Coordinates of C-alpha atoms in Angstrom, one line a residue:
X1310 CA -26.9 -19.7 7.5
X1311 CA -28.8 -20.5 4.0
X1312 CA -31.7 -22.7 3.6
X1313 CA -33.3 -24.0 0.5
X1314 CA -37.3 -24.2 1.2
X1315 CA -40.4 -25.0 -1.2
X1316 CA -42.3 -21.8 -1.9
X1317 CA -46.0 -22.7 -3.2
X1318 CA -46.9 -20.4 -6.2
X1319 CA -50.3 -21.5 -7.6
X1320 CA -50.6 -21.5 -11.3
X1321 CA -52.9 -21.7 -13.9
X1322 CA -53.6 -25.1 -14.9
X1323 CA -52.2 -26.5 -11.9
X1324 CA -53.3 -27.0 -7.9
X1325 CA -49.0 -25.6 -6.5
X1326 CA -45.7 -25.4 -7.8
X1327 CA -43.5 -26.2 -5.8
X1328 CA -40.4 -24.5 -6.6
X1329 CA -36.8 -23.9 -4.4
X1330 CA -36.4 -20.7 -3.3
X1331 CA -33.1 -19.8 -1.6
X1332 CA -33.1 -17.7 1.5
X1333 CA -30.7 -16.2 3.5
X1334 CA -31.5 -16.0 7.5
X1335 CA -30.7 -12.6 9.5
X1336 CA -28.0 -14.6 11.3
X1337 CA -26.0 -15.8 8.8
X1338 CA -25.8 -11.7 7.6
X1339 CA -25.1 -10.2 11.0
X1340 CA -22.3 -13.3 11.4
X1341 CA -21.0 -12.0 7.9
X1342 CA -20.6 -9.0 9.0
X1343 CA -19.3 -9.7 12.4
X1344 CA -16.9 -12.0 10.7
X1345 CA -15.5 -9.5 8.4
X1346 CA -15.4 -6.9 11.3
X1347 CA -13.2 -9.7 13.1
X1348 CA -11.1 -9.8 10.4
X1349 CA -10.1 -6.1 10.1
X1350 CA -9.7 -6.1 14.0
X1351 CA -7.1 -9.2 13.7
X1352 CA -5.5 -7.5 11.0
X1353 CA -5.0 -4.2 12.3
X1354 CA -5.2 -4.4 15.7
X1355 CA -4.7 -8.2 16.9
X1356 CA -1.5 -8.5 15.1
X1357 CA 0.4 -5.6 16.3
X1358 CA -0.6 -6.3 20.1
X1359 CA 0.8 -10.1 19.2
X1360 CA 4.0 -8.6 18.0
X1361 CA 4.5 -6.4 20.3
X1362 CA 4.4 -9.0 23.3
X1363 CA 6.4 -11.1 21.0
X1364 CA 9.2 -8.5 21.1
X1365 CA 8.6 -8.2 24.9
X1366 CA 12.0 -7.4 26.4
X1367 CA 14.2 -7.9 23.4
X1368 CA 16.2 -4.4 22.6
X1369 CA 15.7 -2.8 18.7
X1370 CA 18.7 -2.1 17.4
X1371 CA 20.8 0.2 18.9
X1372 CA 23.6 2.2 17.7
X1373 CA 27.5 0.5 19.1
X1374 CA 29.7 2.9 20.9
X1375 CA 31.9 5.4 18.7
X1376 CA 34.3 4.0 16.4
X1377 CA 37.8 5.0 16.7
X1378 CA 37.4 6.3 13.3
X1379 CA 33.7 6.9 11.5
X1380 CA 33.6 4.7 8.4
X1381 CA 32.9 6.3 4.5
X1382 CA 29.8 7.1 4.2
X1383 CA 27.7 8.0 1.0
X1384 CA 24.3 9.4 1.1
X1385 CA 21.9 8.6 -1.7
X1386 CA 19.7 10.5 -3.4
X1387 CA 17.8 9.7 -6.2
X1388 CA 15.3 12.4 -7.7
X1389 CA 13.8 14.4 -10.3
X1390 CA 12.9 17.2 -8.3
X1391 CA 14.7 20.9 -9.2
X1392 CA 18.5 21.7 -8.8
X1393 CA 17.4 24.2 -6.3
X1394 CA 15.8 21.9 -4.2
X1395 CA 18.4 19.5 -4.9
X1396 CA 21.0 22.3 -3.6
X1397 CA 18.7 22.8 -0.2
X1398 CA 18.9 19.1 0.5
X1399 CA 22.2 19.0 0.0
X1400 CA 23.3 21.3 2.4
X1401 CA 21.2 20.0 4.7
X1402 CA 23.1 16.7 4.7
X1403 CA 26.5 18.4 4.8
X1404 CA 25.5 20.3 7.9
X1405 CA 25.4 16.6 9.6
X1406 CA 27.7 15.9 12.6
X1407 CA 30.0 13.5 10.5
X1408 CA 33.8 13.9 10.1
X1409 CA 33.8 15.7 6.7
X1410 CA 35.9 14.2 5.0
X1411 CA 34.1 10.8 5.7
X1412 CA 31.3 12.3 3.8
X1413 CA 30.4 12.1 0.3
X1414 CA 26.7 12.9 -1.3
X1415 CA 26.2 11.4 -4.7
X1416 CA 22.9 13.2 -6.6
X1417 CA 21.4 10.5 -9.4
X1418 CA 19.0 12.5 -11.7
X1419 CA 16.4 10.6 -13.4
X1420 CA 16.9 9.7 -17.0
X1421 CA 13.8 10.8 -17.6
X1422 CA 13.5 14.0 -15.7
X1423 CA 13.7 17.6 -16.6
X1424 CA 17.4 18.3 -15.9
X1425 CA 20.8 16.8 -16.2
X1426 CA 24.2 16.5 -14.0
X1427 CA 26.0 19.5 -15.9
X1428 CA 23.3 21.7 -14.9
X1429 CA 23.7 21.6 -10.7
X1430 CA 26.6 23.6 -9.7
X1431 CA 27.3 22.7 -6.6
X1432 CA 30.2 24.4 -4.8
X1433 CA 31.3 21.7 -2.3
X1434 CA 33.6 18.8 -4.3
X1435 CA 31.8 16.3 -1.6
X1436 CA 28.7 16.0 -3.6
X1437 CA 29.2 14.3 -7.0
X1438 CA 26.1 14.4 -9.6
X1439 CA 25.5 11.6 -11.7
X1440 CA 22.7 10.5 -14.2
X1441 CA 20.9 7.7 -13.7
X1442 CA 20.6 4.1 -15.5
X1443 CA 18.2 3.7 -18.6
X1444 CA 15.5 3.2 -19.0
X1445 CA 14.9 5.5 -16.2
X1446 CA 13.0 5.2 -12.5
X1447 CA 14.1 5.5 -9.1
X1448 CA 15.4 1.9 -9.1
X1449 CA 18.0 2.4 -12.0
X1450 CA 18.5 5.8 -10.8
X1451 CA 20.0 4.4 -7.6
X1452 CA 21.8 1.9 -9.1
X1453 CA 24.0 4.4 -10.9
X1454 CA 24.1 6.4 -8.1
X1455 CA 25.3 3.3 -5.6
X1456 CA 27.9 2.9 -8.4
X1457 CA 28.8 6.1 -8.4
X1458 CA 29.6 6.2 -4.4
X1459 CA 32.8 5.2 -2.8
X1460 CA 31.6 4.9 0.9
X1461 CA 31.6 1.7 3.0
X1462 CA 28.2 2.7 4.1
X1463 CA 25.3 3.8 2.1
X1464 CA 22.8 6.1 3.3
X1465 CA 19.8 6.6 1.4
X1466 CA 17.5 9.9 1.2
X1467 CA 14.6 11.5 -1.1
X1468 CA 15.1 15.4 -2.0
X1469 CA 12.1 16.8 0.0
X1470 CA 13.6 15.7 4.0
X1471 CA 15.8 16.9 6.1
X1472 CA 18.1 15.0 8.2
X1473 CA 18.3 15.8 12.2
X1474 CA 22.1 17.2 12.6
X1475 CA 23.3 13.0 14.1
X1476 CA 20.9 11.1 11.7
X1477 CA 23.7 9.6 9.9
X1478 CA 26.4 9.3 12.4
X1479 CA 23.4 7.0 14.3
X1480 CA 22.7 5.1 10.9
X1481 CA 26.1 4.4 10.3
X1482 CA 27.3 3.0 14.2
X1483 CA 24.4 1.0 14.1
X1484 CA 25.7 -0.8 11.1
X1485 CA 28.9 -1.7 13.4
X1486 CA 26.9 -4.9 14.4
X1487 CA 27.0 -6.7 11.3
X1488 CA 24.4 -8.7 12.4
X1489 CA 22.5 -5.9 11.1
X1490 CA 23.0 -5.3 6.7
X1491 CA 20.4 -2.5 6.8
X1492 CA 18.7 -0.1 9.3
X1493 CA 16.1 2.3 8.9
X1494 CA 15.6 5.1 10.7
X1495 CA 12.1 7.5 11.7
X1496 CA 10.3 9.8 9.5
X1497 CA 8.8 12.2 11.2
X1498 CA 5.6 14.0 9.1
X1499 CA 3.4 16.3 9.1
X1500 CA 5.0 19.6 11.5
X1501 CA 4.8 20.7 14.7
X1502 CA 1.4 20.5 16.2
X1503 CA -0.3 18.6 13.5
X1504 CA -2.0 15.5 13.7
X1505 CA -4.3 14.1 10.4
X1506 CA -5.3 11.2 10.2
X1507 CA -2.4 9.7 7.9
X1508 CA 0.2 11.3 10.3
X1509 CA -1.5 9.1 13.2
X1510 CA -1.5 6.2 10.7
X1511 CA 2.5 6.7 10.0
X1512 CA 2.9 6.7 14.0
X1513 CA 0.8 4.0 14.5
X1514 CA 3.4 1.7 11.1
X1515 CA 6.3 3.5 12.8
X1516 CA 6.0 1.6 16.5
X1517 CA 5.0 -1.8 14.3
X1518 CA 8.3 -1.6 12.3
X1519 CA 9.7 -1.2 16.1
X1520 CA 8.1 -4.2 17.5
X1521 CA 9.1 -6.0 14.2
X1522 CA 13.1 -5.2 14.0
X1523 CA 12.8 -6.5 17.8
X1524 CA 11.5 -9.2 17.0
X1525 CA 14.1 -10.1 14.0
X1526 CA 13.4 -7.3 11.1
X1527 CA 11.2 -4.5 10.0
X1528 CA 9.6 -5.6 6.7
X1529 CA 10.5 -3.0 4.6
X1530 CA 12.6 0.4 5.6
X1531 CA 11.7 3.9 5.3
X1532 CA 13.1 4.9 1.9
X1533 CA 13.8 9.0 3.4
X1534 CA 15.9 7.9 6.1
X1535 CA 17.9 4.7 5.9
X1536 CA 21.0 3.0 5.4
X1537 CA 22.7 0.1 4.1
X1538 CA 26.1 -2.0 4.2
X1539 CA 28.0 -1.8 0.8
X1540 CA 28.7 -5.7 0.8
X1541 CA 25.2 -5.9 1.3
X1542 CA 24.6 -4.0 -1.6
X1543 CA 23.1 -5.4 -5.1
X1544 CA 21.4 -3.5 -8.1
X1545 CA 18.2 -3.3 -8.3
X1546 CA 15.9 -4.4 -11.1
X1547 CA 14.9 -1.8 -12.8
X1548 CA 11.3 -0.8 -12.9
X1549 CA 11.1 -2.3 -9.4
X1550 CA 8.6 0.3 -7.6
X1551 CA 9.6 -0.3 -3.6
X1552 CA 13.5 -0.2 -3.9
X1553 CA 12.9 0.0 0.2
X1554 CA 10.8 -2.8 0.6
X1555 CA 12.5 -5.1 -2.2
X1556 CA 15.8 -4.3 -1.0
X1557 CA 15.7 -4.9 2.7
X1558 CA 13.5 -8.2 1.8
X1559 CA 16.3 -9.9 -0.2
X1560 CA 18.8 -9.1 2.1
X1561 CA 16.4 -11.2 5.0
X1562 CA 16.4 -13.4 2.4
X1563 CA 20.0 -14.0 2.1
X1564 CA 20.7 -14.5 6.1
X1565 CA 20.3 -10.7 7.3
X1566 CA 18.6 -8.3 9.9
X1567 CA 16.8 -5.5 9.0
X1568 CA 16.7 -3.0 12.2
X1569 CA 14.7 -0.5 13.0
X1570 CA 16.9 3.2 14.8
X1571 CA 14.1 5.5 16.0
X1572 CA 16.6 8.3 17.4
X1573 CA 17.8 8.5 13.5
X1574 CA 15.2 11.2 12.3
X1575 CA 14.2 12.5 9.4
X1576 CA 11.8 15.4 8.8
X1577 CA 8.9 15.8 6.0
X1578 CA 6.7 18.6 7.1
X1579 CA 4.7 18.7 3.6
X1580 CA 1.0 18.1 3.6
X1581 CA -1.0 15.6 1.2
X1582 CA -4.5 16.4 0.1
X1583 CA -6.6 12.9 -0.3
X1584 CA -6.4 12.8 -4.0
X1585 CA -2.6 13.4 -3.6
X1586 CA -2.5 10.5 -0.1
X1587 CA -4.5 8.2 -2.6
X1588 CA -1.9 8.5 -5.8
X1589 CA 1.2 8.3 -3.2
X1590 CA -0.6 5.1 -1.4
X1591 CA -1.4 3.5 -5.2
X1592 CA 1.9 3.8 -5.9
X1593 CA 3.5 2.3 -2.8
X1594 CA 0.5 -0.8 -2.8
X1595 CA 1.1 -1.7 -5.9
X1596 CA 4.5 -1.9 -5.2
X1597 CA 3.6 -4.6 -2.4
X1598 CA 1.7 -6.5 -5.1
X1599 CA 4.7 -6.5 -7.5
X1600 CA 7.3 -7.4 -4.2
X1601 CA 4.9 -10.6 -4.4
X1602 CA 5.9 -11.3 -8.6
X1603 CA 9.4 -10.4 -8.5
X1604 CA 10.8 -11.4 -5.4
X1605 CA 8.3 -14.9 -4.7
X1606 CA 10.7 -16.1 -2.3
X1607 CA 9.1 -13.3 0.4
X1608 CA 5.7 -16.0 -0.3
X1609 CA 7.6 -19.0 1.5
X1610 CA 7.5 -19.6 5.3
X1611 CA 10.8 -21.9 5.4
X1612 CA 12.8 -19.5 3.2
X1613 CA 11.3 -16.1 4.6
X1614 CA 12.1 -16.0 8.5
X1615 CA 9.7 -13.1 8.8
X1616 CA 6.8 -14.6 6.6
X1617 CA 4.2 -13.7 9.0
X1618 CA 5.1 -10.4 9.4
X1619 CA 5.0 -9.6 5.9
X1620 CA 1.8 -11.5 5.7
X1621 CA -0.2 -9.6 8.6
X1622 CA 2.0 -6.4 7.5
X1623 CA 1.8 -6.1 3.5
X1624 CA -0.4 -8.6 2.4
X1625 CA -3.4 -9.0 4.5
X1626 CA -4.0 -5.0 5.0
X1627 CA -4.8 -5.4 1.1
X1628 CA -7.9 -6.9 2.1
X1629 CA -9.3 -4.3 4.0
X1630 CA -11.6 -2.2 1.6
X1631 CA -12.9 -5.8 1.0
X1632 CA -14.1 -7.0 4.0
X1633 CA -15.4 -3.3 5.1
X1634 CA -17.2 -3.7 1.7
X1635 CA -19.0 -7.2 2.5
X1636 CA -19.1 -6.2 6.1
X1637 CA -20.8 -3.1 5.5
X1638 CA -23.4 -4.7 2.9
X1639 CA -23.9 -7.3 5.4
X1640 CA -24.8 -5.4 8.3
X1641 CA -27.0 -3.0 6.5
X1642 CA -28.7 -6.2 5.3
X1643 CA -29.3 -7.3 8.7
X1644 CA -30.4 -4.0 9.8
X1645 CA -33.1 -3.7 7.3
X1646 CA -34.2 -6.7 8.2
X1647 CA -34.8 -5.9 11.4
X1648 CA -36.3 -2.6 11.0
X1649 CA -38.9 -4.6 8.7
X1650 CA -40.1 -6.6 12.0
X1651 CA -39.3 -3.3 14.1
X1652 CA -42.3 -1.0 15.2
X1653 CA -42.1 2.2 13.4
X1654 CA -40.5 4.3 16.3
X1655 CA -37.8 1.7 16.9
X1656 CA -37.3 2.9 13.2
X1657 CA -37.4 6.2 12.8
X1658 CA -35.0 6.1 16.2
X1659 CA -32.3 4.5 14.1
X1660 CA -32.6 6.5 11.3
X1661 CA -32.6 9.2 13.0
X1662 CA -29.3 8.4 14.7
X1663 CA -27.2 7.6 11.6
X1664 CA -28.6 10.9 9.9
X1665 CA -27.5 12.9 12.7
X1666 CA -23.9 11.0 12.6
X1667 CA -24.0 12.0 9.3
X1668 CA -24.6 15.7 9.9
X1669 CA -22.0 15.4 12.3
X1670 CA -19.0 14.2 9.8
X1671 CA -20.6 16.5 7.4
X1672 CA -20.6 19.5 9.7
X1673 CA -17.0 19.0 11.4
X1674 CA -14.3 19.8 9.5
X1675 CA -11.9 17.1 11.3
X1676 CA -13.7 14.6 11.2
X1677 CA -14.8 15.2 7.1
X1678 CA -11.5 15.5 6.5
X1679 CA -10.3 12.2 7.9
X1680 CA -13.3 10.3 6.6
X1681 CA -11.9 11.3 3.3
X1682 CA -8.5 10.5 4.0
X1683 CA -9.8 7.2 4.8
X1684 CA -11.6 6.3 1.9
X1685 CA -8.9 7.6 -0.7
X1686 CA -6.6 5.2 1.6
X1687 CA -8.6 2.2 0.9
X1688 CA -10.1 3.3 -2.9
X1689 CA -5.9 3.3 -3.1
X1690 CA -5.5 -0.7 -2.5
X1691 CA -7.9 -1.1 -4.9
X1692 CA -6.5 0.7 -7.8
X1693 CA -3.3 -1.2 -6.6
X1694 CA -4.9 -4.3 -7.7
X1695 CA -5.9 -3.1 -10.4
X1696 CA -2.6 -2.4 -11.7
X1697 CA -1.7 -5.8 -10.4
X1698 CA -4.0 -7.8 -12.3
X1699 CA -2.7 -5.8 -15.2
X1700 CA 1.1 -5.7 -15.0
X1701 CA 0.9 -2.0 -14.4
X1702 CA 4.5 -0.9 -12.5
X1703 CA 4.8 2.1 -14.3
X1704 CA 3.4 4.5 -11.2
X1705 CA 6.9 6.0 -9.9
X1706 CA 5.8 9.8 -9.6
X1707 CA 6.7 13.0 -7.3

């Protein structure tokens, strides 16, 4: 708690001055930062435990028996990556279990990018190459691809995944329930054996969005491995950087369900240094912050049925490097003052003991490792506000 006091300061000409001096008692710090420790707890760890007993019982989505026939199905994939890689991904999805000629892939190249549709020769007449919408971007690139495709079902992919052989047979009887106008499906990252810290962190979202689409939807779908109704369908805005956050949000907007197929799996085994986590993270956060400006509706409870999540989810996790920021200040406050009372050795003790934590991080390769994988994590929410204060969507990059 503060207190304002008179602090005597003699002076010349005069027997006291009696002037306010504001002070700041050791409680009111260490209840800061217990506060703000509180706060991250809730926000990461008190909501998904609520939501998960929430869900309880209540089944995700799950894919309806076999059709008699397997509807049309077009996989997306908008990119700027090389034809060669392109032609790997390709094949990939044409080695699918899907009835063949159910199965179309339609290619949108960036406007902007490096290459152009004449310039893929691909062998297979499935797989039709377009380029995408001006004034470039993944949003107008998949709008001209989606126009482009002829399927009743659209299933939407980057370049560098691969699909498991059933991943869109599962995505595309799962859209049988029409309840359901999209459903996502589970990235799986990092390879066999390997476990950094942001691959236990995309664990750790993947069983929220699980306990979420029980619950009513996931907020937001995983834009590698998902899929979407064609009547559910509607162009994006262009420069719009989460096309699979802003999509499956206006479609729980306009009456739908978002599910969530974890059996649907797709594969990313690349690696991300922390300067690389930190740019892919700013991009994706400032997304979140421009969700907020161009689709406001995702702001009201009685028009957003799964306002909450999106609030714990999206919005509140932006706060983090914040309150471990005041927290932090506020409990080495507290901590200083106390060593100040302290007899020496109780001093040197703790001292002591954060040096030697210190050596520890410093000297393990794991742990140093994760500790900066944490910190480019959070230093990315705050360049995302950054760009949002500015207007600054321009981030779409490989």
């Amino acid at each position: 708690m503060t207190a304002a006091r008179y602090v005597n300061r003699p002076k010349a000409g005069s027997e006291c001055d009696c002037t306010p001096a504001l002070t700041v008692s050791p409680q009111f710090v260490l209840g800061l930062a217990v506060g703000c420790a509180l706060c991250v707890v809730a926000i990461w760890l008190g909501y998904p435990l609520v939501i998960a007993a929430i869900a309880g019982r209540r089944s995700s989505v799950r894919p309806a028996s076999a059709s008699p026939a397997m509807r049309r199905a077009s996989v997306i994939i908008a990119t700027r990556d090389a034809p060669t890689d392109v032609a790997i991904r390709t094949a990939n999805v044409l080695a699918s279990d899907y009835p063949a000629e159910q199965l179309e892939i339609v290619v949108g190249c960036d406007a902007g990018g490096a290459w152009r549709p004449e310039q893929f020769h691909g062998e297979d007449a499935r797989i039709h190459v377009v380029r995408g919408d001006a004034p470039g971007g993944k949003a107008a690139t998949l709008n001209a691809a989606v126009a482009a495709a002829s399927g009743d079902v659209l299933v939407f992919t980057d370049t560098a995944q691969r699909f498991a052989p059933d991943t869109v047979a599962l995505l595309v009887r799962a859209l049988d329930d029409r309840t359901f106008g999209a459903v996502s499906g589970a990235l799986h990252t990092g390879g066999e054996g390997r476990s950094g810290l942001a691959d236990l962190y995309w664990r750790f979202e993947k069983w929220i969005r699980l306990q979420e689409a029980r619950v009513h939807s996931t907020v937001g779908v995983t834009g590698a491995v998902y899929a979407m109704r064609r009547d559910c369908w509607r162009p994006l805005p262009a420069g719009v950087i989460l096309d699979d956050v802003y999509g499956p949000m206006d479609l729980v907007l306009r009456g739908h369900r978002v599910g969530f197929l974890p059996d649907a799996v797709a594969y990313d085994d690349r690696r991300f240094a922390p300067a690389q986590e930190f740019r892919r993270k700013a991009r994706t956060l400032t997304g979140v912050v421009q969700l907020c400006a161009w689709l406001p509706g995702v702001l009201v409870p009685g028009r957003n049925p799964v306002f909450l999540q999106f609030l714990f989810h999206k919005l509140l996790r932006l706060l983090t490097p914040y309150l471990i920021a005041v927290g932090g200040v506020a409990a080495a406050v507290w901590l200083a003052s106390v060593l100040v009372s302290a007899p020496a050795a109780v001093g040197i003790v703790v001292l002591s003991a954060i040096a030697v934590a210190a050596l520890v991080v410093v000297a393990n390769r794991r742990l140093r490792e994760g500790v900066k994988m944490a910190v480019a994590m959070q230093a990315a929410v705050v360049r995302a506000t950054v760009n949002g204060l500015r207007g600054e969507w321009d981030v779409w990059s490989r």
